[in-house]
XYZ file of C-alpha atoms in Angstrom:
321
model
C -19.803 10.187 84.311
C -21.097 10.317 81.657
C -24.416 8.778 78.848
C -23.006 8.855 75.602
C -26.811 7.836 74.176
C -30.054 6.085 74.559
C -31.165 3.108 72.884
C -35.113 3.283 72.373
C -36.335 0.043 72.057
C -39.987 -2.505 71.408
C -41.816 -3.183 69.890
C -42.343 -0.393 67.139
C -41.339 2.165 69.985
C -42.490 5.424 67.410
C -46.426 4.519 67.794
C -45.260 5.512 71.574
C -47.522 8.880 72.806
C -44.467 10.560 74.325
C -42.101 9.224 71.624
C -40.949 12.510 70.557
C -40.998 14.231 75.038
C -38.362 11.806 75.577
C -36.004 11.839 72.178
C -35.990 15.474 72.609
C -35.437 15.744 76.046
C -32.605 13.316 76.088
C -31.385 15.558 73.046
C -31.852 18.508 74.564
C -29.453 17.423 77.842
C -27.333 16.842 74.850
C -27.732 12.718 74.965
C -28.104 10.628 72.313
C -31.069 8.846 71.080
C -30.656 5.098 68.464
C -33.848 3.401 67.728
C -34.640 0.903 65.745
C -38.077 1.037 63.655
C -39.603 -0.728 61.262
C -40.501 2.721 59.870
C -44.192 2.519 59.939
C -43.969 5.967 61.026
C -40.627 6.984 59.253
C -43.065 9.894 57.040
C -41.826 12.325 54.524
C -42.244 15.268 57.491
C -41.366 13.080 60.232
C -37.905 12.120 58.306
C -36.700 16.114 57.884
C -37.412 16.405 61.156
C -34.794 12.859 62.439
C -32.470 15.194 59.572
C -32.468 18.423 61.527
C -31.271 16.935 64.689
C -27.367 15.650 65.567
C -28.195 13.482 68.964
C -31.130 11.069 66.297
C -29.077 7.736 65.404
C -31.849 5.831 63.267
C -32.331 2.772 62.571
C -34.724 0.666 59.748
C -35.084 -2.863 60.987
C -35.158 -5.214 57.291
C -34.006 -9.427 57.814
C -34.877 -9.547 53.732
C -32.985 -8.093 50.959
C -35.907 -8.947 48.713
C -39.391 -8.941 49.894
C -39.634 -12.848 49.706
C -37.365 -13.724 52.327
C -37.770 -9.856 54.236
C -41.901 -10.537 54.207
C -41.295 -14.442 55.860
C -40.217 -13.068 58.516
C -41.633 -9.778 59.505
C -44.246 -9.878 57.889
C -45.306 -8.722 54.439
C -45.785 -5.495 53.565
C -42.551 -4.685 55.601
C -40.158 -4.461 53.370
C -41.913 -2.138 50.976
C -42.603 -0.336 54.317
C -39.128 0.451 54.967
C -37.721 1.424 51.549
C -40.170 4.090 51.195
C -39.124 4.472 55.250
C -35.785 4.834 53.650
C -36.084 6.805 50.466
C -38.170 9.767 52.401
C -34.884 9.719 55.177
C -32.342 10.045 51.852
C -35.156 11.842 50.280
C -34.319 15.011 53.573
C -30.784 14.748 53.689
C -29.741 12.229 56.424
C -26.801 10.175 55.320
C -25.756 8.220 57.711
C -29.058 6.597 59.016
C -28.339 2.157 59.914
C -29.492 -0.497 57.864
C -29.753 -3.155 60.787
C -30.324 -6.372 59.818
C -30.524 -9.875 61.713
C -28.027 -12.180 60.480
C -30.416 -15.514 59.622
C -29.804 -18.730 58.417
C -32.783 -16.813 55.843
C -30.525 -13.981 54.585
C -26.893 -15.539 55.153
C -26.815 -15.604 51.069
C -27.488 -11.411 50.637
C -24.856 -10.490 53.156
C -23.294 -8.001 49.642
C -27.150 -7.190 48.367
C -27.333 -5.313 52.055
C -24.215 -3.874 51.446
C -25.748 -2.095 47.641
C -29.011 -1.838 49.409
C -27.762 0.544 52.282
C -25.470 1.682 49.875
C -28.188 2.896 47.321
C -30.273 4.910 51.081
C -26.612 6.354 51.431
C -27.072 4.637 55.058
C -24.588 2.163 57.316
C -25.172 -1.427 57.110
C -25.519 -2.484 60.695
C -25.940 -6.819 61.112
C -26.459 -8.178 64.903
C -26.366 -11.817 65.743
C -30.084 -13.819 66.177
C -30.124 -14.463 70.131
C -32.634 -16.675 71.968
C -34.755 -14.142 73.422
C -38.224 -12.467 73.226
C -39.127 -13.344 69.415
C -36.043 -14.950 68.560
C -36.488 -17.703 70.898
C -39.196 -18.483 69.108
C -37.316 -18.758 65.562
C -34.789 -20.601 67.204
C -34.141 -23.779 65.348
C -36.001 -22.070 62.197
C -33.972 -19.293 61.510
C -29.881 -20.015 63.467
C -27.097 -19.492 61.358
C -26.006 -23.450 60.715
C -21.823 -23.854 61.452
C -21.729 -23.273 57.374
C -23.126 -20.444 57.811
C -21.212 -18.976 60.128
C -18.344 -19.522 59.306
C -19.979 -17.973 55.944
C -20.655 -14.381 57.188
C -16.521 -14.553 59.258
C -15.274 -14.604 55.839
C -17.690 -12.217 54.580
C -16.890 -10.272 57.547
C -12.715 -9.881 56.835
C -13.527 -9.346 53.296
C -16.205 -6.554 53.393
C -17.359 -6.001 56.572
C -14.423 -2.914 57.467
C -17.148 -0.615 57.186
C -20.332 -3.005 58.917
C -20.763 -2.338 62.624
C -20.761 -5.346 64.035
C -21.075 -4.223 67.555
C -20.162 -6.974 69.908
C -22.454 -10.144 68.412
C -19.300 -11.749 66.422
C -17.374 -11.720 68.791
C -16.664 -15.317 69.294
C -16.349 -15.964 65.158
C -12.625 -14.520 65.767
C -12.314 -18.501 66.669
C -11.799 -19.115 63.179
C -8.473 -16.617 63.183
C -8.077 -12.680 63.172
C -10.751 -10.147 64.756
C -12.992 -9.381 63.582
C -13.744 -5.204 63.583
C -16.008 -4.181 66.135
C -16.218 -5.381 70.115
C -15.156 -8.405 70.454
C -15.942 -8.746 74.390
C -19.671 -9.014 75.719
C -20.720 -5.602 76.319
C -22.948 -6.385 78.509
C -22.229 -4.710 81.884
C -19.450 -2.711 80.189
C -20.730 -0.692 78.059
C -24.621 -1.492 77.782
C -27.195 -1.874 80.092
C -30.824 -2.122 79.870
C -33.278 0.120 82.042
C -36.985 -1.273 81.957
C -40.152 0.742 82.300
C -39.864 0.048 86.126
C -36.128 1.594 86.922
C -34.693 -1.578 86.945
C -30.657 -2.300 85.717
C -30.292 -5.372 83.586
C -26.552 -6.473 82.667
C -28.118 -7.629 79.392
C -30.426 -5.797 77.387
C -31.714 -9.507 75.370
C -31.814 -11.383 79.127
C -33.789 -10.008 80.857
C -33.336 -11.827 83.742
C -32.355 -12.007 87.758
C -29.072 -13.637 87.110
C -28.811 -10.143 84.796
C -30.715 -7.768 87.777
C -28.213 -5.070 88.746
C -30.520 -2.990 91.047
C -33.146 0.333 90.615
C -32.538 3.824 88.938
C -35.040 4.796 91.496
C -31.806 3.149 94.658
C -29.628 5.313 96.702
C -27.442 6.154 94.352
C -29.593 5.871 91.227
C -28.000 5.208 88.121
C -25.020 5.969 88.937
C -24.483 3.945 91.483
C -25.573 0.816 90.228
C -22.712 1.421 87.177
C -20.559 2.112 89.249
C -20.796 -0.220 92.541
C -23.065 -2.425 91.741
C -21.745 -5.887 92.136
C -23.192 -7.671 89.117
C -21.266 -5.101 87.569
C -18.022 -5.730 88.790
C -17.862 -9.091 88.333
C -18.913 -8.596 84.676
C -16.017 -6.361 84.180
C -12.968 -8.332 86.409
C -11.353 -11.359 83.972
C -12.758 -14.435 84.503
C -11.227 -18.337 84.514
C -12.533 -20.233 81.913
C -14.807 -22.306 84.238
C -15.371 -25.691 82.375
C -14.089 -25.571 78.830
C -10.580 -25.724 81.055
C -11.345 -29.368 81.404
C -12.507 -30.278 78.104
C -9.406 -31.683 75.669
C -9.269 -28.942 72.489
C -8.892 -26.164 74.994
C -6.287 -25.111 73.485
C -7.293 -24.892 70.134
C -10.849 -23.798 71.405
C -9.668 -21.008 73.714
C -11.746 -18.046 72.306
C -15.263 -20.306 73.646
C -13.176 -19.971 77.242
C -13.124 -16.047 76.703
C -16.125 -16.386 75.635
C -17.192 -17.717 78.365
C -15.641 -16.056 80.811
C -16.688 -12.997 79.267
C -20.453 -13.216 80.842
C -20.033 -16.150 83.369
C -23.384 -16.418 83.845
C -24.990 -15.701 80.093
C -26.584 -18.489 78.552
C -27.573 -16.110 75.650
C -24.017 -15.986 74.760
C -23.420 -19.595 75.677
C -25.901 -21.080 73.713
C -26.597 -24.929 74.068
C -27.816 -25.847 70.249
C -24.665 -26.421 69.097
C -23.808 -22.379 68.071
C -20.227 -22.305 70.112
C -18.188 -24.807 69.764
C -19.074 -25.435 65.942
C -17.516 -21.171 65.168
C -15.143 -21.998 67.804
C -13.356 -25.499 66.784
C -14.142 -27.725 64.653
C -12.968 -30.630 67.016
C -15.518 -29.883 68.988
C -19.098 -32.010 69.363
C -22.181 -31.573 70.707
C -21.795 -34.510 72.699
C -18.738 -32.895 74.095
C -19.879 -29.436 75.383
C -19.443 -29.211 79.191
C -22.469 -28.471 80.900
C -23.275 -24.480 81.583
C -23.583 -23.974 84.845
C -24.563 -20.246 86.286
C -24.089 -18.787 89.419
C -26.886 -18.556 91.704
C -28.622 -14.826 91.675
C -27.001 -13.341 94.925
C -30.289 -10.084 94.167
C -33.379 -10.517 96.828
C -36.437 -10.801 95.411
C -37.785 -8.002 94.215
C -42.315 -7.677 94.759
C -43.927 -7.942 90.921
C -44.679 -5.249 89.142
C -47.095 -3.209 87.728
C -46.443 -3.343 84.022
C -45.124 -5.663 82.123
C -41.110 -5.521 82.140
C -40.243 -5.099 78.033
C -37.157 -3.419 76.955
C -36.778 0.062 76.569
C -33.750 1.718 77.041
C -30.805 0.361 76.901
C -28.220 2.657 78.442
C -24.259 2.852 77.147
C -22.055 4.537 80.132
C -18.719 4.919 80.482
C -17.211 5.496 84.714
C -14.927 8.056 84.766
């Protein structure tokens, strides 16, 4: 088994007192480190240190190509902070860092501007979808892209997205026609997972829920054992039935909905309820026709409450050999 990288999340990960200790330990063992930051700690000195490492991937978070749009979401002054960080990285010679953007109702019209901004600083544009998890749940109704905007995003990715990173964020948009670049299925339990502060391993970094709890790194066998023999991970890696979608009269033209559901059979986050999947998968489906989402009962034994709050800390990408 090989771990390719760890993704140190947050909050703002660079404010951790042991952040550099974690980075140095991972890179010393030839494990790459990815982290997303608002840029507040990316000084010229830090940028030079980052540019000197072959194992570190920096993602500068920006949710608007202008200060007006970005700061309305991320707070006053956050646009200038991110731009200053990108300037420092570019001047330190760090080529190919990521400009990381969550696509929202407010910024979907700025995709060309984001691409131009990334080019200006020698960065690579990375787009992700808004998820109703964490703070995203609080702004979901306000910022989740409309059906028309999701089609707009799909058309843009087809026309201009060849060099844009998307991960598994927009695989559901392939229902409009051709498959998009990136991972065209949900990566939970297949290529990514999450390890929380108390060692619990979850299939999805955005679904910290018992249904996605696969084990703990302190269990017998450690992380390798969880990744290789977890019943949950085995289920997520197996082809699934179409579920409730199979009974829908629009199942054939909306088949992508079925595989989207089947690719993560217990996921409420990638089978959202408010209209996302039916709008993107079939123009003939309506909310009233949306089949109910039924998640399977959790088979994971109850665990004592952790001494510390569970927060997103590290997502490990791994592959079994």
